[in-house]
Amino acid sequence: MSISRDSFHSRIGFVLSAAGSAIGLGNIWGFPTNAANNGGGAFLFVYLVVTLLLALPALFAEIYIGNQAQKNPVSALGEACANRMPRVGRTVGKIGLCGAIMMLSFYTIVAGWMLAHALSAISELAGLAELSAWLSSDSTVRNIIFTPVFILLGAAIVHQGVHGGIEKWSARLMPLLLVMLIGLIVYILQQEGAGQGLAVYLIPDFSQVTDPKLVISAMGQAFFSLSIGVGGMMVYGSYMQKDKDLGKLVLSIGVLDTMIAFLAGLLIIPALFVAQHAGHEIFNNEELIGEGQLIFQILPALFNSMGTVGLIVAAGFFSLLSIAALTSTISSTEVPVSYLVEEKALSRRKATWLVSFIVLCSSMLLVAFFDTLFGLVIRVLTTIFQPLSCLFYFFVVGWIWNRGNKLTDKSVLDKNIYLKLWGNYLRFVCPVLLTIVFINVAFIA
Ligand code: PHE
């Protein structure tokens, strides 16, 4: 079947789109919340180590598989496993589609909160105080309205295709997000109480770094933040021409993503302590209160302390976050869409609407059973699903896939010592490291 595939028009287009996928709520909402819940500095330390040793190699493996195959994740994994176990490859690819839907089911809810907070600041500026108060307070009705709105926005972009939609939108406004984050950090660090937060965030208590709960959270967070294990990066890799320098591209995506997460921590953790200093209760038994919702009370309090300017900053900040969430949403949506277009011969339009409808149903299920499902789905996805997918990618790249894979081709490896070292690292070290973390998980349970 020869469908001409849409693609990124340049390597920089690919890097920015992949960074757009990586940078999102995971960085600005997930990372600081997780860090605050797991000892601050110790979490940051383990997060950086895990990113370097495991998450970046996994990102490489995922993008490499997609880039070589130039096909959607189901076919790409099927082809990579063709000579040993094609069925297994395709099945894992299809399970990956479910992972993408799972990710979208909670992600679109949180993104809806961002959207509502952006509109809340705008309506306050317009003098609509009552509407603004409703928009900024958590409610099921708000979820029922804003989650679908967000899903529709994502669908509208995916529907336009890779070059026209994804590449154009991704990362356009990211430099602005960076500038805003830095500005806010400068502001918060001048407030009382910030110093204590800074110390908690930057000075690791090394006695905590081997805590299995911390390690597994840091690993889940790193995989989530780099968008690994659901096929989003694989499909983006497949939209780029085959490239010899994948390693460098992967590194730049990792650096951009980690930098934004680090900066978000530098803003939010001191902001939590500033709020505590001002008399807000933020911890309950060392856990942040309110299933990840706390920063939606802390950040508006921070913006309020700036007066009217704060409202403009709030509108800008939450709008940029919504856009960052949008560029992540479209990469996940693209996973099932690419499969339906390439393998089930659906038009892009139909595939996009079908996938968006499935996402809508699953997110509404989470809204309906929020207390039971929301945290559970996040935990299962990030600490079980994504790491297991990565383990599979390591096995594929290191052991199963022969034809066309320079990492298992002896004649290529014998000539290039670096490639050989890298291949062996992915083959032996990564699966072992991941397995060790899993054994630890068994001990926590
Ligand atoms: N990496 C994105 C974030 O940090 C989330 C994501 C996960 C996107 C998996 C695509 C796939 O917000």
Coordinates of C-alpha atoms and ligand atoms in Angstrom, one line a residue:
M1 CA 0.0 0.0 0.0
S2 CA 1.6 3.3 -0.9
I3 CA 0.0 6.2 0.8
S4 CA 2.3 9.2 0.6
R5 CA 3.1 10.1 4.2
D6 CA 3.0 13.6 5.6
S7 CA 6.3 14.5 7.3
F8 CA 8.3 17.2 9.2
H9 CA 10.0 19.5 6.8
S10 CA 13.3 19.8 8.7
R11 CA 15.3 18.4 11.6
I12 CA 14.6 21.5 13.6
G13 CA 10.9 21.1 12.9
F14 CA 11.2 17.6 14.3
V15 CA 13.2 18.6 17.4
L16 CA 10.7 21.4 18.2
S17 CA 7.7 19.2 17.7
A18 CA 9.2 16.5 19.8
A19 CA 10.1 19.0 22.5
G20 CA 6.6 20.3 22.2
S21 CA 5.3 16.8 22.9
A22 CA 7.7 16.4 25.8
I23 CA 7.2 19.8 27.4
G24 CA 3.8 20.0 29.0
L25 CA 1.8 19.4 32.2
G26 CA 4.3 16.7 33.1
N27 CA 7.0 19.4 33.5
I28 CA 5.0 22.2 35.1
W29 CA 2.4 20.3 37.1
G30 CA 3.7 16.8 37.5
F31 CA 7.3 17.4 38.2
P32 CA 7.0 20.0 41.0
T33 CA 4.1 18.1 42.6
N34 CA 6.1 14.9 42.6
A35 CA 9.3 16.6 43.8
A36 CA 7.4 18.3 46.7
N37 CA 5.9 14.9 47.7
N38 CA 9.2 13.0 47.6
G39 CA 11.7 15.0 49.5
G40 CA 12.5 17.8 47.0
G41 CA 16.3 17.7 46.4
A42 CA 16.5 13.9 46.7
F43 CA 13.8 13.6 44.0
L44 CA 15.5 16.1 41.7
F45 CA 18.8 14.2 42.1
V46 CA 17.3 10.8 41.3
Y47 CA 15.2 12.3 38.5
L48 CA 18.4 13.6 36.8
V49 CA 20.2 10.3 37.2
V50 CA 17.3 8.3 35.9
T51 CA 16.8 10.7 32.9
L52 CA 20.4 10.3 31.9
L53 CA 20.8 6.6 32.5
L54 CA 17.5 5.3 31.4
A55 CA 15.0 7.7 30.0
L56 CA 17.2 9.3 27.3
P57 CA 18.3 5.8 26.0
A58 CA 14.7 4.7 26.0
L59 CA 13.7 7.9 24.1
F60 CA 16.5 7.1 21.6
A61 CA 15.3 3.5 21.2
E62 CA 11.7 4.6 20.6
I63 CA 12.5 7.3 18.1
Y64 CA 15.0 5.0 16.3
I65 CA 12.4 2.3 15.8
G66 CA 10.0 4.8 14.3
N67 CA 12.6 6.6 12.2
Q68 CA 13.9 3.4 10.6
A69 CA 10.4 2.0 9.9
Q70 CA 8.8 5.3 8.6
K71 CA 5.5 3.8 9.7
N72 CA 3.0 4.0 12.5
P73 CA 4.0 2.4 15.8
V74 CA 2.0 -0.9 15.3
S75 CA 3.7 -1.5 11.9
A76 CA 7.0 -0.2 13.1
L77 CA 7.2 -2.6 16.0
G78 CA 5.8 -5.4 13.9
E79 CA 8.5 -4.9 11.3
A80 CA 11.3 -4.6 13.9
C81 CA 10.2 -7.9 15.3
A82 CA 9.5 -9.4 11.9
N83 CA 12.2 -12.1 11.8
R84 CA 11.5 -13.5 15.3
M85 CA 8.0 -12.6 16.5
P86 CA 6.0 -10.2 14.3
R87 CA 2.7 -10.9 16.1
V88 CA 4.2 -9.9 19.4
G89 CA 5.6 -6.6 18.0
R90 CA 2.2 -5.7 16.5
T91 CA 0.4 -6.6 19.7
V92 CA 2.6 -4.5 21.8
G93 CA 2.1 -1.7 19.3
K94 CA -1.6 -2.0 19.7
I95 CA -1.3 -2.0 23.5
G96 CA 0.6 1.2 23.1
L97 CA -2.5 2.7 21.4
C98 CA -4.4 2.0 24.6
G99 CA -1.6 3.7 26.6
A100 CA -2.0 6.8 24.5
I101 CA -5.7 6.8 25.2
M102 CA -5.1 6.3 28.9
M103 CA -2.7 9.2 28.9
L104 CA -5.2 11.4 27.1
S105 CA -8.0 10.4 29.5
F106 CA -6.5 12.2 32.5
Y107 CA -4.3 14.7 30.6
T108 CA -7.2 16.4 29.0
I109 CA -8.9 16.9 32.4
V110 CA -5.9 18.7 33.9
A111 CA -5.4 20.7 30.7
G112 CA -9.1 21.7 31.0
W113 CA -8.2 23.1 34.5
M114 CA -5.4 25.2 32.9
L115 CA -7.9 26.5 30.3
A116 CA -10.4 27.4 33.0
H117 CA -7.8 29.2 35.0
A118 CA -6.7 31.2 32.0
L119 CA -10.3 32.3 31.4
S120 CA -10.8 33.0 35.0
A121 CA -8.0 35.6 35.0
I122 CA -9.4 37.1 31.8
S123 CA -12.9 37.3 33.2
E124 CA -11.6 39.0 36.3
L125 CA -9.8 41.5 34.2
A126 CA -13.1 42.1 32.4
G127 CA -14.8 42.7 35.7
L128 CA -16.8 39.4 35.7
A129 CA -15.9 38.5 39.3
E130 CA -18.5 35.8 39.8
L131 CA -17.7 34.0 36.6
S132 CA -14.0 34.2 37.4
A133 CA -14.6 32.7 40.9
W134 CA -16.5 29.8 39.3
L135 CA -13.9 29.2 36.7
S136 CA -11.1 29.0 39.3
S137 CA -12.9 26.7 41.7
D138 CA -12.9 22.9 41.2
S139 CA -16.2 21.3 40.2
T140 CA -17.5 18.4 38.2
V141 CA -19.5 20.7 36.0
R142 CA -16.3 22.6 35.1
N143 CA -14.6 19.3 34.2
I144 CA -17.6 18.3 32.1
I145 CA -17.3 21.5 30.1
F146 CA -13.6 22.1 29.8
T147 CA -12.3 18.6 29.2
P148 CA -14.3 18.3 25.9
V149 CA -13.4 21.9 24.9
F150 CA -9.7 20.9 25.2
I151 CA -10.2 17.6 23.3
L152 CA -11.9 19.6 20.5
L153 CA -8.9 22.0 20.3
G154 CA -6.5 19.1 20.0
A155 CA -8.6 17.4 17.4
A156 CA -8.7 20.6 15.3
I157 CA -4.9 20.7 15.1
V158 CA -4.3 17.0 14.5
H159 CA -6.9 17.1 11.8
Q160 CA -4.7 19.6 9.9
G161 CA -1.9 17.0 9.6
V162 CA 1.8 17.0 10.4
H163 CA 3.3 19.9 8.6
G164 CA 0.3 22.2 8.6
G165 CA -0.8 21.5 12.1
I166 CA 1.6 19.8 14.4
E167 CA 4.9 21.4 13.2
K168 CA 3.5 24.8 12.8
W169 CA 1.9 24.9 16.2
S170 CA 4.4 23.0 18.3
A171 CA 6.9 25.1 20.1
R172 CA 5.8 28.4 18.5
L173 CA 5.1 29.9 21.9
M174 CA 7.5 27.9 24.0
P175 CA 10.2 30.6 24.1
L176 CA 7.6 32.8 25.7
L177 CA 6.8 30.2 28.3
L178 CA 10.5 30.1 29.2
V179 CA 10.8 33.8 29.6
M180 CA 7.6 33.9 31.8
L181 CA 8.9 31.1 34.0
I182 CA 12.2 32.9 34.6
G183 CA 10.4 36.2 35.3
L184 CA 8.1 34.4 37.9
I185 CA 11.1 32.7 39.5
V186 CA 12.8 36.0 40.0
Y187 CA 9.7 37.4 41.6
I188 CA 9.0 34.5 43.9
L189 CA 12.5 34.2 45.1
Q190 CA 12.2 37.7 46.6
Q191 CA 9.2 36.7 48.7
E192 CA 9.4 35.6 52.3
G193 CA 9.7 31.9 52.9
A194 CA 11.1 31.3 49.4
G195 CA 14.6 30.6 50.8
Q196 CA 13.3 27.6 52.7
G197 CA 11.7 26.2 49.6
L198 CA 14.8 26.7 47.6
A199 CA 16.8 24.8 50.2
V200 CA 14.3 21.9 50.2
Y201 CA 14.5 21.8 46.4
L202 CA 18.2 22.1 45.8
I203 CA 19.8 20.4 48.7
P204 CA 19.3 16.6 48.5
D205 CA 19.0 14.6 51.6
F206 CA 21.0 11.6 50.3
S207 CA 19.5 9.2 52.9
Q208 CA 16.3 9.4 50.8
V209 CA 17.7 8.6 47.4
T210 CA 17.4 4.9 47.7
D211 CA 13.8 5.0 48.9
P212 CA 12.0 2.7 46.4
K213 CA 8.9 4.9 46.3
L214 CA 11.0 7.9 45.4
V215 CA 12.9 6.0 42.8
I216 CA 9.8 4.6 41.1
S217 CA 8.1 8.0 41.1
A218 CA 11.2 9.7 39.7
M219 CA 11.4 7.1 36.9
G220 CA 7.7 7.3 36.1
Q221 CA 8.0 11.1 36.0
A222 CA 11.0 11.0 33.7
F223 CA 9.3 8.6 31.3
F224 CA 6.1 10.6 31.3
S225 CA 7.9 13.9 30.9
L226 CA 9.9 12.7 27.9
S227 CA 6.6 11.2 26.4
I228 CA 8.2 7.7 26.2
G229 CA 6.4 4.4 26.0
V230 CA 3.1 5.2 24.4
G231 CA 4.3 5.5 20.8
G232 CA 4.1 9.3 20.5
M233 CA 7.8 9.8 20.0
M234 CA 7.9 6.7 17.7
V235 CA 5.4 8.2 15.4
Y236 CA 7.2 11.6 15.4
G237 CA 10.4 9.8 14.6
S238 CA 8.7 8.1 11.7
Y239 CA 7.7 11.5 10.3
M240 CA 11.3 12.5 10.0
Q241 CA 13.6 11.4 7.2
K242 CA 16.0 8.7 8.2
D243 CA 18.7 10.3 10.1
K244 CA 22.2 9.3 11.1
D245 CA 22.5 11.8 13.9
L246 CA 19.5 10.7 16.0
G247 CA 21.6 10.8 19.2
K248 CA 22.2 14.5 19.0
L249 CA 18.5 15.2 18.3
V250 CA 17.4 13.1 21.2
L251 CA 19.9 14.9 23.5
S252 CA 18.5 18.3 22.5
I253 CA 15.0 17.2 23.2
G254 CA 16.1 15.8 26.6
V255 CA 17.9 19.0 27.6
L256 CA 15.0 21.3 26.7
D257 CA 12.5 19.1 28.6
T258 CA 14.7 18.7 31.7
M259 CA 15.5 22.4 31.8
I260 CA 11.8 23.4 31.8
A261 CA 11.0 20.8 34.5
F262 CA 13.9 22.1 36.6
L263 CA 12.7 25.7 36.2
A264 CA 9.1 24.8 37.1
G265 CA 10.4 23.2 40.3
L266 CA 12.4 26.4 41.0
L267 CA 9.1 28.3 40.7
I268 CA 6.6 26.1 42.4
I269 CA 8.4 24.6 45.4
P270 CA 9.5 28.0 46.7
A271 CA 5.9 29.3 45.9
L272 CA 4.6 26.5 48.1
F273 CA 6.7 27.6 51.0
V274 CA 5.9 31.3 50.5
A275 CA 2.2 30.2 50.7
Q276 CA 3.0 28.2 53.9
H277 CA 4.7 31.2 55.3
A278 CA 1.6 33.2 54.6
G279 CA -0.4 30.8 56.7
H280 CA -1.8 28.3 54.1
E281 CA -1.8 24.7 55.0
I282 CA 0.0 22.8 52.2
F283 CA 1.2 19.4 53.6
N284 CA -0.7 16.7 55.4
N285 CA 1.6 13.9 56.7
E286 CA 4.3 15.1 54.3
E287 CA 2.1 14.7 51.3
L288 CA 0.8 17.7 49.5
I289 CA -2.9 18.2 50.1
G290 CA -5.5 17.7 47.3
E291 CA -4.6 15.2 44.5
G292 CA -2.4 17.5 42.5
Q293 CA -4.8 20.4 42.7
L294 CA -2.8 22.4 45.2
I295 CA -0.8 24.3 42.7
F296 CA -4.0 25.7 41.4
Q297 CA -4.5 27.4 44.7
I298 CA -0.9 28.3 45.2
L299 CA -0.3 29.9 41.8
P300 CA -3.4 32.1 41.8
A301 CA -2.4 33.2 45.3
L302 CA 1.0 34.1 43.9
F303 CA -0.5 36.1 41.0
N304 CA -2.9 37.9 43.4
S305 CA 0.0 39.1 45.4
M306 CA 1.1 41.0 42.3
G307 CA -2.0 43.2 42.0
T308 CA -3.6 43.9 38.6
V309 CA -0.4 43.0 36.7
G310 CA -0.8 39.6 38.4
L311 CA -4.0 39.0 36.5
I312 CA -2.3 39.6 33.2
V313 CA 0.5 37.4 34.2
A314 CA -2.0 34.7 35.3
A315 CA -3.9 34.9 32.0
G316 CA -0.6 34.6 30.1
F317 CA 0.9 31.8 32.2
F318 CA -2.2 29.6 32.1
S319 CA -2.7 30.2 28.4
L320 CA 0.9 29.2 27.7
L321 CA 0.4 26.1 29.9
S322 CA -2.7 25.2 27.9
I323 CA -0.7 25.5 24.7
A324 CA 2.1 23.4 26.1
A325 CA -0.6 20.8 27.0
L326 CA -2.0 21.0 23.6
T327 CA 1.3 20.2 21.8
S328 CA 1.6 17.1 24.1
T329 CA -2.0 16.1 23.5
I330 CA -1.5 16.1 19.8
S331 CA 1.5 13.8 19.9
S332 CA -0.5 11.2 21.8
T333 CA -3.6 11.6 19.6
E334 CA -1.4 11.1 16.6
V335 CA -0.5 7.5 17.7
P336 CA -3.9 5.9 17.1
V337 CA -4.7 8.3 14.3
S338 CA -1.6 7.3 12.3
Y339 CA -2.5 3.7 12.8
L340 CA -6.1 4.1 11.6
V341 CA -5.0 6.2 8.6
E342 CA -2.3 3.9 7.5
E343 CA -3.7 0.5 8.4
K344 CA -7.5 0.9 8.4
A345 CA -7.6 3.3 5.4
L346 CA -9.6 5.8 7.4
S347 CA -9.4 9.5 6.3
R348 CA -7.4 11.7 8.7
R349 CA -10.5 13.5 9.5
K350 CA -12.5 10.4 10.4
A351 CA -9.7 8.9 12.3
T352 CA -9.2 12.1 14.4
W353 CA -12.9 12.3 15.3
L354 CA -13.1 8.7 16.2
V355 CA -10.1 8.9 18.5
S356 CA -11.3 12.1 20.0
F357 CA -14.6 10.5 20.7
I358 CA -13.0 7.5 22.5
V359 CA -10.8 9.9 24.5
L360 CA -13.9 11.9 25.5
C361 CA -15.7 8.8 26.7
S362 CA -12.7 7.6 28.8
S363 CA -12.0 11.1 30.3
M364 CA -15.7 11.4 31.2
L365 CA -15.4 8.0 33.0
L366 CA -12.5 9.5 35.0
V367 CA -14.6 12.6 35.8
A368 CA -17.4 10.4 37.0
F369 CA -15.3 8.3 39.3
F370 CA -12.6 10.9 39.9
D371 CA -11.6 9.9 43.5
T372 CA -11.0 6.3 42.6
L373 CA -9.7 6.5 39.0
F374 CA -7.8 9.7 38.5
G375 CA -4.7 9.0 40.7
L376 CA -4.9 5.3 39.9
V377 CA -4.7 5.8 36.1
I378 CA -1.8 8.2 36.4
R379 CA 0.1 5.7 38.6
V380 CA -0.6 2.7 36.4
L381 CA 0.4 4.5 33.3
T382 CA 3.6 6.2 34.5
T383 CA 5.0 3.6 36.9
I384 CA 3.9 0.3 35.2
F385 CA 2.8 0.8 31.6
Q386 CA 5.5 3.3 30.4
P387 CA 8.5 1.5 32.0
L388 CA 7.3 -1.9 30.7
S389 CA 7.0 -0.5 27.2
C390 CA 10.5 0.9 27.5
L391 CA 11.8 -2.5 28.6
F392 CA 10.3 -3.9 25.4
Y393 CA 11.9 -1.2 23.2
F394 CA 15.3 -2.1 24.7
F395 CA 14.8 -5.8 23.9
V396 CA 13.6 -4.9 20.4
V397 CA 16.6 -2.6 19.6
G398 CA 19.2 -4.7 21.4
W399 CA 18.1 -8.3 20.7
I400 CA 15.2 -8.9 18.4
W401 CA 15.5 -6.6 15.5
N402 CA 18.1 -7.6 12.9
R403 CA 17.6 -6.4 9.4
G404 CA 18.4 -2.7 9.0
N405 CA 19.4 -2.2 12.6
K406 CA 22.9 -0.9 12.9
L407 CA 23.0 -1.6 16.6
T408 CA 22.9 -5.4 16.0
D409 CA 24.8 -5.4 12.8
K410 CA 28.2 -6.9 13.6
S411 CA 29.9 -5.6 10.5
V412 CA 28.9 -2.0 11.4
L413 CA 29.6 -2.4 15.1
D414 CA 33.1 -3.8 14.5
K415 CA 34.1 -0.6 12.6
N416 CA 32.6 1.8 15.1
I417 CA 33.6 1.5 18.8
Y418 CA 31.2 4.2 20.0
L419 CA 28.3 2.5 18.3
K420 CA 29.4 -0.8 19.8
L421 CA 29.5 0.7 23.3
W422 CA 26.1 2.3 22.8
G423 CA 24.6 -0.8 21.5
N424 CA 25.9 -2.9 24.4
Y425 CA 24.6 -0.2 26.8
L426 CA 21.1 -0.5 25.4
R427 CA 21.3 -4.3 25.2
F428 CA 22.6 -5.2 28.6
V429 CA 22.7 -2.2 31.0
C430 CA 19.3 -0.6 30.4
P431 CA 17.2 -3.7 30.8
V432 CA 19.1 -4.7 33.9
L433 CA 18.7 -1.3 35.5
L434 CA 15.0 -1.2 34.7
T435 CA 14.5 -4.7 36.1
I436 CA 16.3 -3.7 39.3
V437 CA 13.8 -0.8 39.7
F438 CA 10.9 -3.2 39.2
I439 CA 12.2 -5.6 41.8
N440 CA 12.2 -2.6 44.1
V441 CA 8.6 -1.9 43.3
A442 CA 7.7 -5.4 44.3
F443 CA 9.1 -4.6 47.7
I444 CA 7.0 -1.5 48.1
A445 CA 3.8 -3.4 47.3
Ligands
PHE1 N1 5.5 14.5 28.1 C1 4.2 15.2 28.2 C2 4.3 16.1 29.4 O1 5.3 16.2 30.1 C3 3.1 14.2 28.4 C4 3.1 13.0 27.4 C5 3.2 11.7 27.8 C6 2.9 13.3 26.0 C7 3.2 10.7 26.9 C8 2.8 12.3 25.1 C9 2.9 11.0 25.5 O2 3.4 16.8 29.7

